Short mmCIF file of N, CA and C in Angstrom, two decimals:
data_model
loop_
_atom_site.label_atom_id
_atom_site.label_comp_id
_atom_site.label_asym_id
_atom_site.label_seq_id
_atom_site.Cartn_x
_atom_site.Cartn_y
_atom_site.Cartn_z
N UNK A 1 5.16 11.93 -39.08
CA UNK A 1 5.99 12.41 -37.98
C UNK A 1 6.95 11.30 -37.57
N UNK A 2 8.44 11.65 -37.65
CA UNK A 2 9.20 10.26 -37.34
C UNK A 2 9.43 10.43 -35.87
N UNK A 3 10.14 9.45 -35.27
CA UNK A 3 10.52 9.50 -33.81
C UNK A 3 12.09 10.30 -33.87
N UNK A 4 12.20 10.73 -32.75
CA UNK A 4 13.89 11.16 -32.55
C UNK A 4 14.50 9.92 -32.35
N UNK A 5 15.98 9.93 -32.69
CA UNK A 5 16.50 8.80 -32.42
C UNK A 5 16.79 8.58 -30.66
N UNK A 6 17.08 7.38 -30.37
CA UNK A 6 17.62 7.49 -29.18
C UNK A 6 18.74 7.29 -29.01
N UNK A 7 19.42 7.96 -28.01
CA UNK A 7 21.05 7.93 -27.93
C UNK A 7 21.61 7.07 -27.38
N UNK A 8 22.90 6.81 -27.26
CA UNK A 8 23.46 5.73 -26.99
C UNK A 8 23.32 5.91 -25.44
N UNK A 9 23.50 7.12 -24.40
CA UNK A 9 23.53 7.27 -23.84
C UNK A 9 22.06 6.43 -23.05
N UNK A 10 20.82 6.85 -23.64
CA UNK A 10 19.85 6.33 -23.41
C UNK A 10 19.36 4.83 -23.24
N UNK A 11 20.02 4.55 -24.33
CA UNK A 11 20.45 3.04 -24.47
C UNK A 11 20.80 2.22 -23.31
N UNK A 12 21.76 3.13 -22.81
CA UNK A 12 22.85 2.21 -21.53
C UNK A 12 21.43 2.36 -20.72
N UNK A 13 21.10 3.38 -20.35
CA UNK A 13 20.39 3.72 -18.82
C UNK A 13 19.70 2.35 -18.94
N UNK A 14 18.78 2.48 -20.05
CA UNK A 14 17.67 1.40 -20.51
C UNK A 14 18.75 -0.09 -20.29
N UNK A 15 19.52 -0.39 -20.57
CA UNK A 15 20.25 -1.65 -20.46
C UNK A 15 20.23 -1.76 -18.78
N UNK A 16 20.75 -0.69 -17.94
CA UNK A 16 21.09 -0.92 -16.58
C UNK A 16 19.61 -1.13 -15.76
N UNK A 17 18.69 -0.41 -16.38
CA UNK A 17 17.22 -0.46 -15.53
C UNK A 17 16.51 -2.26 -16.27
N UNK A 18 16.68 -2.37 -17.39
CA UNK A 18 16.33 -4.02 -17.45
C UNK A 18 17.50 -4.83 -16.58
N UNK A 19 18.13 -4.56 -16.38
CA UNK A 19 19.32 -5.48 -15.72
C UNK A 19 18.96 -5.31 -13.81
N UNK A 20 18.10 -4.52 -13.68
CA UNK A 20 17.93 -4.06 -12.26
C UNK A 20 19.24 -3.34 -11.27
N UNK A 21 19.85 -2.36 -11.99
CA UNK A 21 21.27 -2.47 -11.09
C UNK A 21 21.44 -0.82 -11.34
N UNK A 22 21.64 -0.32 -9.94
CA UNK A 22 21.62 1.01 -9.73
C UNK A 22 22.90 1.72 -10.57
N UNK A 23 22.65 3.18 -10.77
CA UNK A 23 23.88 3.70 -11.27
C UNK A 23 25.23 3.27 -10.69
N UNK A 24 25.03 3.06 -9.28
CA UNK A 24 26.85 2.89 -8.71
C UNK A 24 27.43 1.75 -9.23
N UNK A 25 26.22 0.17 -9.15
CA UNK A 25 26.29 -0.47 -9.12
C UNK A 25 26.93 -1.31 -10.88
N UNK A 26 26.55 -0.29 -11.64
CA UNK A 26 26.54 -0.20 -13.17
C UNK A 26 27.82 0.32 -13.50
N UNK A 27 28.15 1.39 -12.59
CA UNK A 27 29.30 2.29 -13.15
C UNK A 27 30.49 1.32 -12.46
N UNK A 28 30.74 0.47 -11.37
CA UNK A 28 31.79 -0.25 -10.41
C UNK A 28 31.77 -1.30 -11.81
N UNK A 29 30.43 -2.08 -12.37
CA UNK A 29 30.57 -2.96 -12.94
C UNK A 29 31.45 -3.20 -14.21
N UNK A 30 31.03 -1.79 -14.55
CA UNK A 30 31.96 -0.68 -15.58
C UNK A 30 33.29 -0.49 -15.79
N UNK A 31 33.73 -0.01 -14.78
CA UNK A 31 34.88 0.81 -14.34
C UNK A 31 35.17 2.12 -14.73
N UNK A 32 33.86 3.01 -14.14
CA UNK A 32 33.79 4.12 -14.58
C UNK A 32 33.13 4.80 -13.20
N UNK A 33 33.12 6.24 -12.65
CA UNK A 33 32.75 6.98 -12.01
C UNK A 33 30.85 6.79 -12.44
N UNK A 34 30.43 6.98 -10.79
CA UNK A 34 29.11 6.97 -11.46
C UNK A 34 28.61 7.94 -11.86
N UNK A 35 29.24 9.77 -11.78
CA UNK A 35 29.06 10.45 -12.47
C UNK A 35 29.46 10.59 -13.81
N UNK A 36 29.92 9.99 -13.78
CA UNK A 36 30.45 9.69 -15.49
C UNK A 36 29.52 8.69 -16.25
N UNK A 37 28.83 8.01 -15.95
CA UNK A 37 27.61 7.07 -15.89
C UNK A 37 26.31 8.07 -16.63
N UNK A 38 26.47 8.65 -15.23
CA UNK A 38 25.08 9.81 -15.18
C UNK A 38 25.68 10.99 -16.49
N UNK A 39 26.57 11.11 -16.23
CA UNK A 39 26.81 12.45 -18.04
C UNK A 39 26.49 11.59 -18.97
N UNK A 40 26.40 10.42 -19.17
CA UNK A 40 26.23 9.25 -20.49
C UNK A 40 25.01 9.32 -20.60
N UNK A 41 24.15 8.90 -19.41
CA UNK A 41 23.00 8.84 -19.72
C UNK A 41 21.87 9.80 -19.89
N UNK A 42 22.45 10.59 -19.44
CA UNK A 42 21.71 11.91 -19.45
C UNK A 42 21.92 12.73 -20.86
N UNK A 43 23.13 12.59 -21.52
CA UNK A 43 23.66 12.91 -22.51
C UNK A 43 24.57 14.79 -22.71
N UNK A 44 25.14 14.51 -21.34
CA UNK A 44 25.65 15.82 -21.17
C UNK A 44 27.73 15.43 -21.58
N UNK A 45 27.52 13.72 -21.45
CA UNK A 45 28.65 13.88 -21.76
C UNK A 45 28.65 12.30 -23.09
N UNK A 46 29.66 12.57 -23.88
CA UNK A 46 29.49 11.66 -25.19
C UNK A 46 30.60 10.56 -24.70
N UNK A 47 28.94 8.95 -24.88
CA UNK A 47 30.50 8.01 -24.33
C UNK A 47 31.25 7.76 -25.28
N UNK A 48 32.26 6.98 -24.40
CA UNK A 48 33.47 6.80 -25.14
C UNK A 48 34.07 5.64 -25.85
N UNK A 49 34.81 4.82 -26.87
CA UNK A 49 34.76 4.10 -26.93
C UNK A 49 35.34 2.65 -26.14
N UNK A 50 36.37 3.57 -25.04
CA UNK A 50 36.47 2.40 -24.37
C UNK A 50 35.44 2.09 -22.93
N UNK A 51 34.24 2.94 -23.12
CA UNK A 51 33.60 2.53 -22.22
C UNK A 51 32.29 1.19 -22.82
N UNK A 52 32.50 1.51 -24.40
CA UNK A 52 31.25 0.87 -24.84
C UNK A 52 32.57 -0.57 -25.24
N UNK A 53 33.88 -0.50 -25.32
CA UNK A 53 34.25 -1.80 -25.03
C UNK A 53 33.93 -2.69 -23.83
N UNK A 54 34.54 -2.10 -22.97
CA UNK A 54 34.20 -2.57 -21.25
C UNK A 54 32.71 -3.28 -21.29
N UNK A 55 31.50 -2.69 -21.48
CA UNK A 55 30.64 -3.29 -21.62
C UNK A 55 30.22 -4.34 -22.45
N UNK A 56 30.83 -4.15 -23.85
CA UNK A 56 30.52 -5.61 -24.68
C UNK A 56 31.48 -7.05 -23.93
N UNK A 57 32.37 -6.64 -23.44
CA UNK A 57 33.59 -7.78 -22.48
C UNK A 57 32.95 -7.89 -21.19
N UNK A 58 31.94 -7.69 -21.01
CA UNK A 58 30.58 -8.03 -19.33
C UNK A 58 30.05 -8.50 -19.64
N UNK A 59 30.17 -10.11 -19.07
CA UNK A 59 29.16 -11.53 -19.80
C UNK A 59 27.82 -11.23 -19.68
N UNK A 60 27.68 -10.65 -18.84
CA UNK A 60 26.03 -10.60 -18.97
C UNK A 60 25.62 -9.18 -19.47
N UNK A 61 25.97 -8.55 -20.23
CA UNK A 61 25.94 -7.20 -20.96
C UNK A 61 26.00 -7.60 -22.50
N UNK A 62 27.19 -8.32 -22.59
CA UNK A 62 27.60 -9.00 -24.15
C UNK A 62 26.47 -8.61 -24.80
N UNK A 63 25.16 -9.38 -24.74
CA UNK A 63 23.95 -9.70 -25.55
C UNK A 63 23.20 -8.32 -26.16
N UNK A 64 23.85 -7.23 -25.32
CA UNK A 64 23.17 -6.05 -25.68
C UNK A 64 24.00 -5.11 -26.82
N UNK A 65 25.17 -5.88 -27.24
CA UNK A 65 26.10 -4.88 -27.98
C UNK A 65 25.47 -4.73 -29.14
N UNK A 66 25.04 -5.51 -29.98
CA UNK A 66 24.33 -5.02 -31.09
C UNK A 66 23.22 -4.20 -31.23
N UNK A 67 22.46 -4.43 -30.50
CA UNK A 67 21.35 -3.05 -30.24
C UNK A 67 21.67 -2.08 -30.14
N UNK A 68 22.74 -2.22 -29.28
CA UNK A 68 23.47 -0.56 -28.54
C UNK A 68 24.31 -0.08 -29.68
N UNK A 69 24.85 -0.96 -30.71
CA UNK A 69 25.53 0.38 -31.94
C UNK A 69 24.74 0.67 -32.95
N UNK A 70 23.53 -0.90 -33.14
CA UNK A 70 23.08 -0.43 -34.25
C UNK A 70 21.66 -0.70 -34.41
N UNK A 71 21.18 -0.84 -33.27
CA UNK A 71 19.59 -1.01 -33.25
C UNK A 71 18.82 -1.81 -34.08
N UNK A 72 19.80 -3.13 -34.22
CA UNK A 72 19.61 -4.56 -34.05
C UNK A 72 19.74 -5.53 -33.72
N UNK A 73 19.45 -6.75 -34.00
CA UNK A 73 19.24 -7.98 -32.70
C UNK A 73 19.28 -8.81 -33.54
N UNK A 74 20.29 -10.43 -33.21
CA UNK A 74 20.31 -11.48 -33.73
C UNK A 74 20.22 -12.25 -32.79
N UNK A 75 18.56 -12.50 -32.07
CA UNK A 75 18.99 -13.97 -31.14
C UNK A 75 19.29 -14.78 -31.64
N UNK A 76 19.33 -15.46 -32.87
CA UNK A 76 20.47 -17.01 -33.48
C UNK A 76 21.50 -16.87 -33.12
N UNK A 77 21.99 -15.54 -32.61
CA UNK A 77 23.90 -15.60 -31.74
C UNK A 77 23.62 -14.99 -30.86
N UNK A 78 22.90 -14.78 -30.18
CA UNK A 78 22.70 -14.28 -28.22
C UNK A 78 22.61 -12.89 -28.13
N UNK A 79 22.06 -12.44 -29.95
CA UNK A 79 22.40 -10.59 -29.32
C UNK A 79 20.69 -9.93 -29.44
N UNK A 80 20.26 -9.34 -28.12
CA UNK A 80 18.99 -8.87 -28.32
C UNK A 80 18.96 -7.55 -27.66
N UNK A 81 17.56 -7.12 -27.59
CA UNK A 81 17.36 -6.18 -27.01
C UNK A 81 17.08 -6.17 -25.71
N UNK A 82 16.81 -4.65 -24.95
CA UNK A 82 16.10 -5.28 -23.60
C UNK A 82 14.70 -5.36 -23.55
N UNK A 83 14.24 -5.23 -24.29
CA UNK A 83 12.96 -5.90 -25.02
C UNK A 83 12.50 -7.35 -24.69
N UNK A 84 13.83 -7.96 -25.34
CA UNK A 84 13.99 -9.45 -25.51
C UNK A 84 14.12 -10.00 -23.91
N UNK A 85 14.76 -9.07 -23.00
CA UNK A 85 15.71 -10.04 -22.30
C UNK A 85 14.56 -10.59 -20.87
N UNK A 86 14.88 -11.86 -20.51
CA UNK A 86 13.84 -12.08 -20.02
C UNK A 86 15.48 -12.83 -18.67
N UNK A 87 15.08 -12.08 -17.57
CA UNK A 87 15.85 -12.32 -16.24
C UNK A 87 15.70 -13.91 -15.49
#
């Protein structure tokens, strides 16, 4: 029995709840509506690519871009999961 994948959408939520920072607080950080946040994560709406730019250019987000396209991690260059990330 394999797992479903998880979506990118899912991804973010999971990035913003290890990061401790509410939807508003995620979406301002963003520059995005926080209902527009909430369609991402929920997966009612498909993000976009300039929202998954915005986030790799957020110093303290950076570290998560590789997980988030391709569900891997190179800490020898600062990129992990939120697995990894220790606050």
């Amino acid at each position: 029995m394999s797992l479903a994948p998880v979506s990118v959408g899912q991804k973010i939520r999971h990035i913003r709840e290890t990061m401790g920072l509410s939807r508003p607080k995620f979406a301002e950080l963003l520059g995005v509506p926080p209902t527009t946040l909430k369609n991402y994560e929920l997966g009612y709406r498909e993000v976009g690519g300039a929202f998954l730019v915005a986030l790799a250019h957020q110093e303290q987000l950076h570290k998560f871009t590789l997980w988030l396209l391709s569900d891997k991690i190179a800490p020898e260059i600062g990129q992990i999961s939120p697995a990894e990330y220790v606050a």
